[in-house]
XYZ file of N, CA and C in Angstrom:
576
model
N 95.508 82.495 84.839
C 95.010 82.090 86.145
C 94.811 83.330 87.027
N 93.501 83.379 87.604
C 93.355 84.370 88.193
C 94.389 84.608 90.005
N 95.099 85.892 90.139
C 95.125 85.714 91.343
C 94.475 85.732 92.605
N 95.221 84.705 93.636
C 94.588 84.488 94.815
C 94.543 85.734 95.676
N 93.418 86.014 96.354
C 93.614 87.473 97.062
C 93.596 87.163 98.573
N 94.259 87.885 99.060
C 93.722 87.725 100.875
C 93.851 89.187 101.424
N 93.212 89.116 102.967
C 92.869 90.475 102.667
C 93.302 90.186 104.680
N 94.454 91.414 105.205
C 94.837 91.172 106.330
C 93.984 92.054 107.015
N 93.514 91.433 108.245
C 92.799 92.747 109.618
C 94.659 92.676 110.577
N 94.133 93.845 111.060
C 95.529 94.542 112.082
C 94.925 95.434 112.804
N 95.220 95.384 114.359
C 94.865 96.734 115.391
C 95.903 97.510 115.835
N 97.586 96.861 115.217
C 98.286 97.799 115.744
C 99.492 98.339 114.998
N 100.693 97.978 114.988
C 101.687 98.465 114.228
C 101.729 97.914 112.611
N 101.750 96.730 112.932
C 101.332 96.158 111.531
C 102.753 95.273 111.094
N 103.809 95.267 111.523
C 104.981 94.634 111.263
C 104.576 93.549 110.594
N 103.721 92.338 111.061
C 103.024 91.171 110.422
C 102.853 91.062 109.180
N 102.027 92.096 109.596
C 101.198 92.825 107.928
C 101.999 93.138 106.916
N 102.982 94.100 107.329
C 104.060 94.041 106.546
C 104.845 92.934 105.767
N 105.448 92.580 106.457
C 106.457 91.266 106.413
C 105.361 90.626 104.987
N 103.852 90.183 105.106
C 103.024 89.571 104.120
C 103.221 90.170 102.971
N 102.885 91.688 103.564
C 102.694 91.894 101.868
C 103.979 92.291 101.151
N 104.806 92.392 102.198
C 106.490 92.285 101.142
C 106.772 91.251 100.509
N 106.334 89.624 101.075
C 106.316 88.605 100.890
C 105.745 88.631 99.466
N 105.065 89.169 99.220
C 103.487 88.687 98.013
C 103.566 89.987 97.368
N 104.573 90.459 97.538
C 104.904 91.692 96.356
C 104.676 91.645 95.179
N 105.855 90.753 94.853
C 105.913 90.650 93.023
C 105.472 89.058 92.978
N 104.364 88.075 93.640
C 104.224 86.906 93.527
C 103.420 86.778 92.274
N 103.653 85.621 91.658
C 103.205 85.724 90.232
C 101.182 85.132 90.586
N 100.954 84.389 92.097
C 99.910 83.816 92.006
C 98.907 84.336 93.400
N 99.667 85.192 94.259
C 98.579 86.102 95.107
C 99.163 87.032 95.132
N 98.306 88.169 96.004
C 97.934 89.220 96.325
C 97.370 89.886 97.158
N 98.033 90.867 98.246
C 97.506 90.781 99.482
C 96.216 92.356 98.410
N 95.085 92.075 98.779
C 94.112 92.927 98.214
C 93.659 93.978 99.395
N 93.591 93.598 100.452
C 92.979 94.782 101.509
C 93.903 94.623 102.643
N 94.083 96.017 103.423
C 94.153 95.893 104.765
C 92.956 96.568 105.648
N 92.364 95.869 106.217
C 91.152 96.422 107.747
C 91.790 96.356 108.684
N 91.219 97.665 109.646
C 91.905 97.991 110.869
C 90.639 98.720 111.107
N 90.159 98.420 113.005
C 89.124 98.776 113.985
C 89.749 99.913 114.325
N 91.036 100.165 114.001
C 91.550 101.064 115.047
C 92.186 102.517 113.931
N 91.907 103.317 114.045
C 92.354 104.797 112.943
C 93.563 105.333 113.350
N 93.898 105.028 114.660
C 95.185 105.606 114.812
C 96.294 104.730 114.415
N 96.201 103.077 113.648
C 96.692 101.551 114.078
C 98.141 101.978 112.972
N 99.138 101.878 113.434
C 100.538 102.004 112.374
C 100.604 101.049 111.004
N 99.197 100.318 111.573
C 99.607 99.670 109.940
C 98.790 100.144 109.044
N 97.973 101.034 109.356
C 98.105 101.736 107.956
C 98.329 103.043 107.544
N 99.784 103.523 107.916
C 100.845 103.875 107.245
C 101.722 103.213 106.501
N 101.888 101.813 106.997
C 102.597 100.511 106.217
C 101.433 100.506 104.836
N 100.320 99.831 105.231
C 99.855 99.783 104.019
C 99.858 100.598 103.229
N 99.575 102.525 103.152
C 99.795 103.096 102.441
C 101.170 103.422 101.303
N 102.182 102.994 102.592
C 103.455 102.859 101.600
C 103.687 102.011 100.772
N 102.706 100.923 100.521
C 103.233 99.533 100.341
C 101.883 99.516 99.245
N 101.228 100.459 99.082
C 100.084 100.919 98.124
C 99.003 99.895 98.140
N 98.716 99.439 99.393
C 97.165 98.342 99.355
C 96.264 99.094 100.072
N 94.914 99.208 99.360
C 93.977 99.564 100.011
C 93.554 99.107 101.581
N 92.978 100.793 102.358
C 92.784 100.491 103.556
C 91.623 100.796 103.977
N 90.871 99.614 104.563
C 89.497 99.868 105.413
C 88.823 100.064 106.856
N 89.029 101.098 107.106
C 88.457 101.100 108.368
C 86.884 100.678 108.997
N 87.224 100.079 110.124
C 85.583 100.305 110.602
C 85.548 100.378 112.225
N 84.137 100.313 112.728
C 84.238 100.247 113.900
C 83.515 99.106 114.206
N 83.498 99.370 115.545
C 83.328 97.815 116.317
C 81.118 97.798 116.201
N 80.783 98.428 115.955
C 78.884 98.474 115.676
C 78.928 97.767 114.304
N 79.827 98.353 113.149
C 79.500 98.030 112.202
C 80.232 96.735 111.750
N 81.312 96.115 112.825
C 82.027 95.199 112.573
C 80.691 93.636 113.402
N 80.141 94.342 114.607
C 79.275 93.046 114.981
C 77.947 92.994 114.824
N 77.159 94.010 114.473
C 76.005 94.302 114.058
C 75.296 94.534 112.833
N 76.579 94.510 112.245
C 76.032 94.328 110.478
C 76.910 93.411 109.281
N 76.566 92.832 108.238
C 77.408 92.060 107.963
C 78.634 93.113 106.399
N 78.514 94.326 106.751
C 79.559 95.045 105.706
C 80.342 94.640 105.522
N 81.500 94.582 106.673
C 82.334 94.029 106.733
C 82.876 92.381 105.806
N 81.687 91.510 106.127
C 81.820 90.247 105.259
C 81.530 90.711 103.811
N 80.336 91.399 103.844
C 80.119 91.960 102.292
C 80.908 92.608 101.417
N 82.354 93.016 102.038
C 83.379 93.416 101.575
C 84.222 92.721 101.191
N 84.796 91.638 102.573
C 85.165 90.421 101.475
C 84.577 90.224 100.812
N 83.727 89.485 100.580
C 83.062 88.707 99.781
C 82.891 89.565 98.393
N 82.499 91.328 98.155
C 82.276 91.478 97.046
C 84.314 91.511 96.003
N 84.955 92.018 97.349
C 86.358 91.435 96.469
C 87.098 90.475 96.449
N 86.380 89.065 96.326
C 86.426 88.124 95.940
C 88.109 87.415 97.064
N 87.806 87.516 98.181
C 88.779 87.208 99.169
C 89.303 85.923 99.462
N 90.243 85.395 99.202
C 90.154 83.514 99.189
C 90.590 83.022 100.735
N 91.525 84.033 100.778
C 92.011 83.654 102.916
C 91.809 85.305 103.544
N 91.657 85.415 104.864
C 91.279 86.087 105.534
C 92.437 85.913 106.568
N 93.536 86.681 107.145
C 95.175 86.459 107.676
C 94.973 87.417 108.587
N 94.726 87.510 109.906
C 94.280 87.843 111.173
C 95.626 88.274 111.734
N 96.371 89.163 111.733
C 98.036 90.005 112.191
C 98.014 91.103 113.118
N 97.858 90.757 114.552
C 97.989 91.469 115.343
C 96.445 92.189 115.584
N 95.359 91.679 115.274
C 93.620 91.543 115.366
C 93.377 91.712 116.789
N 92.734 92.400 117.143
C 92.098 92.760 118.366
C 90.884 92.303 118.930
N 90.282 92.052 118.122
C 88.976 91.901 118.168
C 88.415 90.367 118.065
N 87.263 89.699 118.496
C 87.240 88.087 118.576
C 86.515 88.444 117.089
N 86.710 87.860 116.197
C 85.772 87.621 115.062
C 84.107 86.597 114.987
N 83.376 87.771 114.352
C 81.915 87.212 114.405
C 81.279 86.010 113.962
N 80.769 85.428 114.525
C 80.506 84.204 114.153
C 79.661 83.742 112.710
N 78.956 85.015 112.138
C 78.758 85.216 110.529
C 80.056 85.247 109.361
N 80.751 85.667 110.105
C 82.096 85.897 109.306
C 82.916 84.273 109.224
N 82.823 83.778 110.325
C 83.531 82.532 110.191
C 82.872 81.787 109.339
N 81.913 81.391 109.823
C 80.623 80.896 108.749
C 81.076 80.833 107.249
N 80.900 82.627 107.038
C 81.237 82.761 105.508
C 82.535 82.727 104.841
N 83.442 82.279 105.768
C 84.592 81.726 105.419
C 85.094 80.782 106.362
N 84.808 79.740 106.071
C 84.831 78.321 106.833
C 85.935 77.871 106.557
N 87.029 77.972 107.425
C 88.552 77.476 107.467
C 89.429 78.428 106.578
N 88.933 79.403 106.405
C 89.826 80.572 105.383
C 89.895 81.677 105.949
N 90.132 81.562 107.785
C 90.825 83.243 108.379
C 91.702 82.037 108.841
N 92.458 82.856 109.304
C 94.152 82.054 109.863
C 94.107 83.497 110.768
N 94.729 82.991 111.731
C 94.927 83.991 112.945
C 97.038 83.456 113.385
N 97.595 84.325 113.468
C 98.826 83.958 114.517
C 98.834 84.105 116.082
N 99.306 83.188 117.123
C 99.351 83.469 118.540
C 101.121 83.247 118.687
N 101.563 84.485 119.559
C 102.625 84.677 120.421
C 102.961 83.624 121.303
N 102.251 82.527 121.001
C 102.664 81.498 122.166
C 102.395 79.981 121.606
N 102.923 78.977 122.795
C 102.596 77.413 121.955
C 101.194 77.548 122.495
N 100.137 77.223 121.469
C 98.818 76.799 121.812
C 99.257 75.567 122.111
N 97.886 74.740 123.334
C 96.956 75.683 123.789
C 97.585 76.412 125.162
N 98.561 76.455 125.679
C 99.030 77.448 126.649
C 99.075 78.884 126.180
N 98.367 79.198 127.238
C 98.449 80.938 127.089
C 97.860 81.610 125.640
N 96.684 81.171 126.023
C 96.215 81.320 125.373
C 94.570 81.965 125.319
N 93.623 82.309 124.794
C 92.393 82.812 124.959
C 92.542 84.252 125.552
N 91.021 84.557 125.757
C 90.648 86.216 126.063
C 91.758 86.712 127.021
N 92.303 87.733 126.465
C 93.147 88.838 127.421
C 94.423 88.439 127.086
N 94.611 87.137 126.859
C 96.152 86.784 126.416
C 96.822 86.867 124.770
N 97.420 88.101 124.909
C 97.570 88.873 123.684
C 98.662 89.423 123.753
N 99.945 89.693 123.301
C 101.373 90.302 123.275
C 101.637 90.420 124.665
N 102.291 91.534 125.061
C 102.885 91.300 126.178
C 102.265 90.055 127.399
N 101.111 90.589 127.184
C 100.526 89.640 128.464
C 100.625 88.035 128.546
N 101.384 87.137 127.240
C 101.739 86.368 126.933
C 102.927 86.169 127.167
N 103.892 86.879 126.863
C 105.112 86.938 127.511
C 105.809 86.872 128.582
N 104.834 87.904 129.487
C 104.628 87.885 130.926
C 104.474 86.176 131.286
N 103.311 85.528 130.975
C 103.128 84.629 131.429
C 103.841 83.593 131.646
N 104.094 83.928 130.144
C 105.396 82.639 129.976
C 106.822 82.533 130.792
N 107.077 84.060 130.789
C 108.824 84.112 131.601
C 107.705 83.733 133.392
N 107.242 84.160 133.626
C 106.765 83.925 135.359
C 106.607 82.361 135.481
N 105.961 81.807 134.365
C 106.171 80.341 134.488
C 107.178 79.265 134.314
N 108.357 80.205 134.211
C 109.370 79.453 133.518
C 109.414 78.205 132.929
N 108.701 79.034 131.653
C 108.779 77.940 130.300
C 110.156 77.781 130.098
N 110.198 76.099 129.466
C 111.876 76.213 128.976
C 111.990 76.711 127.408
N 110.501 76.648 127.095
C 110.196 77.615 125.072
C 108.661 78.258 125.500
N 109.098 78.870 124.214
C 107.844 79.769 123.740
C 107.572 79.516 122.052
N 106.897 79.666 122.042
C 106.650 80.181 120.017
C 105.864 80.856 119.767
N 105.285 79.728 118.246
C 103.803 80.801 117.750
C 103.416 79.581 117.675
N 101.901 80.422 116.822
C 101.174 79.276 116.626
C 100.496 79.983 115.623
N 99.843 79.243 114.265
C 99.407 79.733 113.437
C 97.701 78.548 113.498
N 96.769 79.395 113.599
C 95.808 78.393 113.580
C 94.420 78.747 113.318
N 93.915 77.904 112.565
C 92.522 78.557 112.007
C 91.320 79.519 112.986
N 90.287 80.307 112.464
C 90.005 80.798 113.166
C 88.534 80.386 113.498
N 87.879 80.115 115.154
C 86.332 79.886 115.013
C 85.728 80.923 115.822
N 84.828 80.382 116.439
C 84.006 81.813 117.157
C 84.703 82.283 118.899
N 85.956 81.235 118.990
C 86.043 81.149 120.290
C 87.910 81.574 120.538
N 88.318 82.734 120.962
C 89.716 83.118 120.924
C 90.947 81.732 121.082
N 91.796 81.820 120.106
C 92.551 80.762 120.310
C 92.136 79.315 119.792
N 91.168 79.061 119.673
C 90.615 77.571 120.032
C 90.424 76.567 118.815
N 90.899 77.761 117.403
C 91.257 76.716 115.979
C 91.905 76.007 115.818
N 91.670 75.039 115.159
C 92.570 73.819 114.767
C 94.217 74.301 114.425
N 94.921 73.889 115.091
C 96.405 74.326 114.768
C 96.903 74.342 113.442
N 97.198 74.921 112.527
C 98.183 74.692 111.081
C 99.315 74.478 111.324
N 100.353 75.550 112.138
C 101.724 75.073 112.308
C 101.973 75.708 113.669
N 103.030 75.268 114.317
C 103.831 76.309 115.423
C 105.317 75.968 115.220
N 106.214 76.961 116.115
C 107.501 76.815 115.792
C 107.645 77.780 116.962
N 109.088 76.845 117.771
C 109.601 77.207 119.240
C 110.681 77.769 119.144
N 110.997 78.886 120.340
C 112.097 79.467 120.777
C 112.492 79.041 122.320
N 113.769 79.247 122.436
C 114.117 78.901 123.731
C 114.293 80.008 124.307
N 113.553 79.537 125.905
C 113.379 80.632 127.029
C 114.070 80.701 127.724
N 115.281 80.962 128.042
C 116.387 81.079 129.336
C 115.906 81.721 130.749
N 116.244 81.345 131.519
C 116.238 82.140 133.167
C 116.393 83.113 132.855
N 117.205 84.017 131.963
C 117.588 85.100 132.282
C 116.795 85.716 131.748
N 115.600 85.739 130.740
C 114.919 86.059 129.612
C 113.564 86.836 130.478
N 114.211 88.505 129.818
C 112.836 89.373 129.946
C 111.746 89.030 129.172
N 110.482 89.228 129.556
C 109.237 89.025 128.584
C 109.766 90.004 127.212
N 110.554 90.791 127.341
C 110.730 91.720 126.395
C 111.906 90.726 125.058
N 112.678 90.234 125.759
C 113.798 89.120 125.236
C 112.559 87.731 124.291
N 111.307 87.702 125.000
C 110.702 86.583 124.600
C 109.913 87.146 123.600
N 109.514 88.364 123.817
C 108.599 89.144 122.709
C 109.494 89.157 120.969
N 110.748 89.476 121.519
C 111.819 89.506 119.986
C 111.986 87.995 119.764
N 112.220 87.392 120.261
C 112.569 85.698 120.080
C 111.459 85.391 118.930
N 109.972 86.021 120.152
C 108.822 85.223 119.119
C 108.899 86.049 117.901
N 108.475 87.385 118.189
C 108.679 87.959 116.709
C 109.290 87.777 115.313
N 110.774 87.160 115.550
C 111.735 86.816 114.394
C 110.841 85.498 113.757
N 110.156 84.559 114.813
C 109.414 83.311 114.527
C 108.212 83.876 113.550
N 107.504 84.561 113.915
C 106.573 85.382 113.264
C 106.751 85.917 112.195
N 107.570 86.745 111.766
C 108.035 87.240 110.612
C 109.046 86.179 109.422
N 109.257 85.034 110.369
C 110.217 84.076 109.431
C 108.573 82.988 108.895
N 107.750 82.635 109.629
C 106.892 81.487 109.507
C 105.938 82.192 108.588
N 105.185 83.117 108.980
C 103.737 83.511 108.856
C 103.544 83.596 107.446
N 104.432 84.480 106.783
C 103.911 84.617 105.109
C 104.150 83.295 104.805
N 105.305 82.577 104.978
C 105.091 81.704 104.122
C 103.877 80.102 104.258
N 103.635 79.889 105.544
C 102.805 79.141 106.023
C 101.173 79.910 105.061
N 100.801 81.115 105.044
C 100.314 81.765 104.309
C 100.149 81.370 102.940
N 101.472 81.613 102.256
C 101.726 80.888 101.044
C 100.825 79.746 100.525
N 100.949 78.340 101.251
C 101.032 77.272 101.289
C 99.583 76.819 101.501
N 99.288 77.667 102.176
C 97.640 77.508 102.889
C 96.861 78.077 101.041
N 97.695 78.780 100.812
C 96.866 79.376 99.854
C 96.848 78.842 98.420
N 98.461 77.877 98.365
C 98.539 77.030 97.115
C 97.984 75.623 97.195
N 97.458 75.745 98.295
C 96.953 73.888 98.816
C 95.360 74.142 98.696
N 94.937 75.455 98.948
C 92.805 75.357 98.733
C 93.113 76.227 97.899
N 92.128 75.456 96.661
C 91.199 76.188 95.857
C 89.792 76.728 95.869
């Protein structure tokens, strides 16, 4: 049986990214096959290099103005597309050519706090000023519009009064690194 491949985008440290492909190390039925990153200075790929998966850079002309990028999935045969700390809104050719097969994670319960600009800290922020009594994630497909995919899973932390955005950032994180690969997993043993 051939393995399943997925291939993660990342704009920043990459912890996410990580956590996956430690996950799918020695898995007998995927394989994380690429990491892409917009960004050359982005820490995850130093992760990826240690962790020996190929890394692709690009920029933002050749990411919305031409379809390379998809032509890359597509020529290495990519089955999910796992969006970890992504910067960028994804093109609406790209969704297209993978119709319900990018998965994106959000720092927060969708649909609160959610869409353009609301991205790590600035999520956090929001949440402690509003005194939420939780926070989570949210794992949810990806379309042409930030945030706005059909939900797959979420999973809550509790927000105390006393709780820095910085206290809510680690809360969510542990959620993130405990959910994501394996929700991943599952997504990937359920479509063929």
């Amino acid at each position: 049986m051939a393995l399943k491949r997925l291939a993660i985008f990342a704009s920043g440290s990459g912890s996410n990214a990580e956590k996956i492909a430690e996950h799918f190390a020695n898995h007998s039925e995927i394989e994380v096959s690429l990491i892409l990153s917009n960004n050359p200075q982005a820490g995850v790929i130093a992760r990826a290099r240690r962790l020996h998966i190929p890394v692709i850079l690009f920029d933002r002309k050749t990411f919305y103005e031409t379809h390379k990028v998809v032509e890359i999935l597509q020529n290495e045969h990519i089955d999910l597309v796992v969006l970890a700390g992504f910067m960028m809104l994804i093109p609406e050719a790209m969704v297209h050519a993978f119709p319900n097969k990018i998965v994106n994670i959000h720092p927060a319960l969708l649909p609160k706090y959610g869409g353009k600009g609301m991205y790590g800290h600035f999520v956090h922020e929001a949440v402690v000023a509003a005194q939420e009594p939780e926070s989570g994630i949210s794992i949810h497909y990806v379309n042409e519009r930030y945030d706005e995919g059909d939900i797959i899973f979420q999973a809550t932390c509790p927000v105390t009064p006393t709780d820095t955005p910085e206290d809510v950032a680690a809360k969510v994180q542990i959620l993130e690194h405990q959910h994501y690969p394996e929700v991943v997993e599952k997504l990937l043993q359920t479509h063929s």
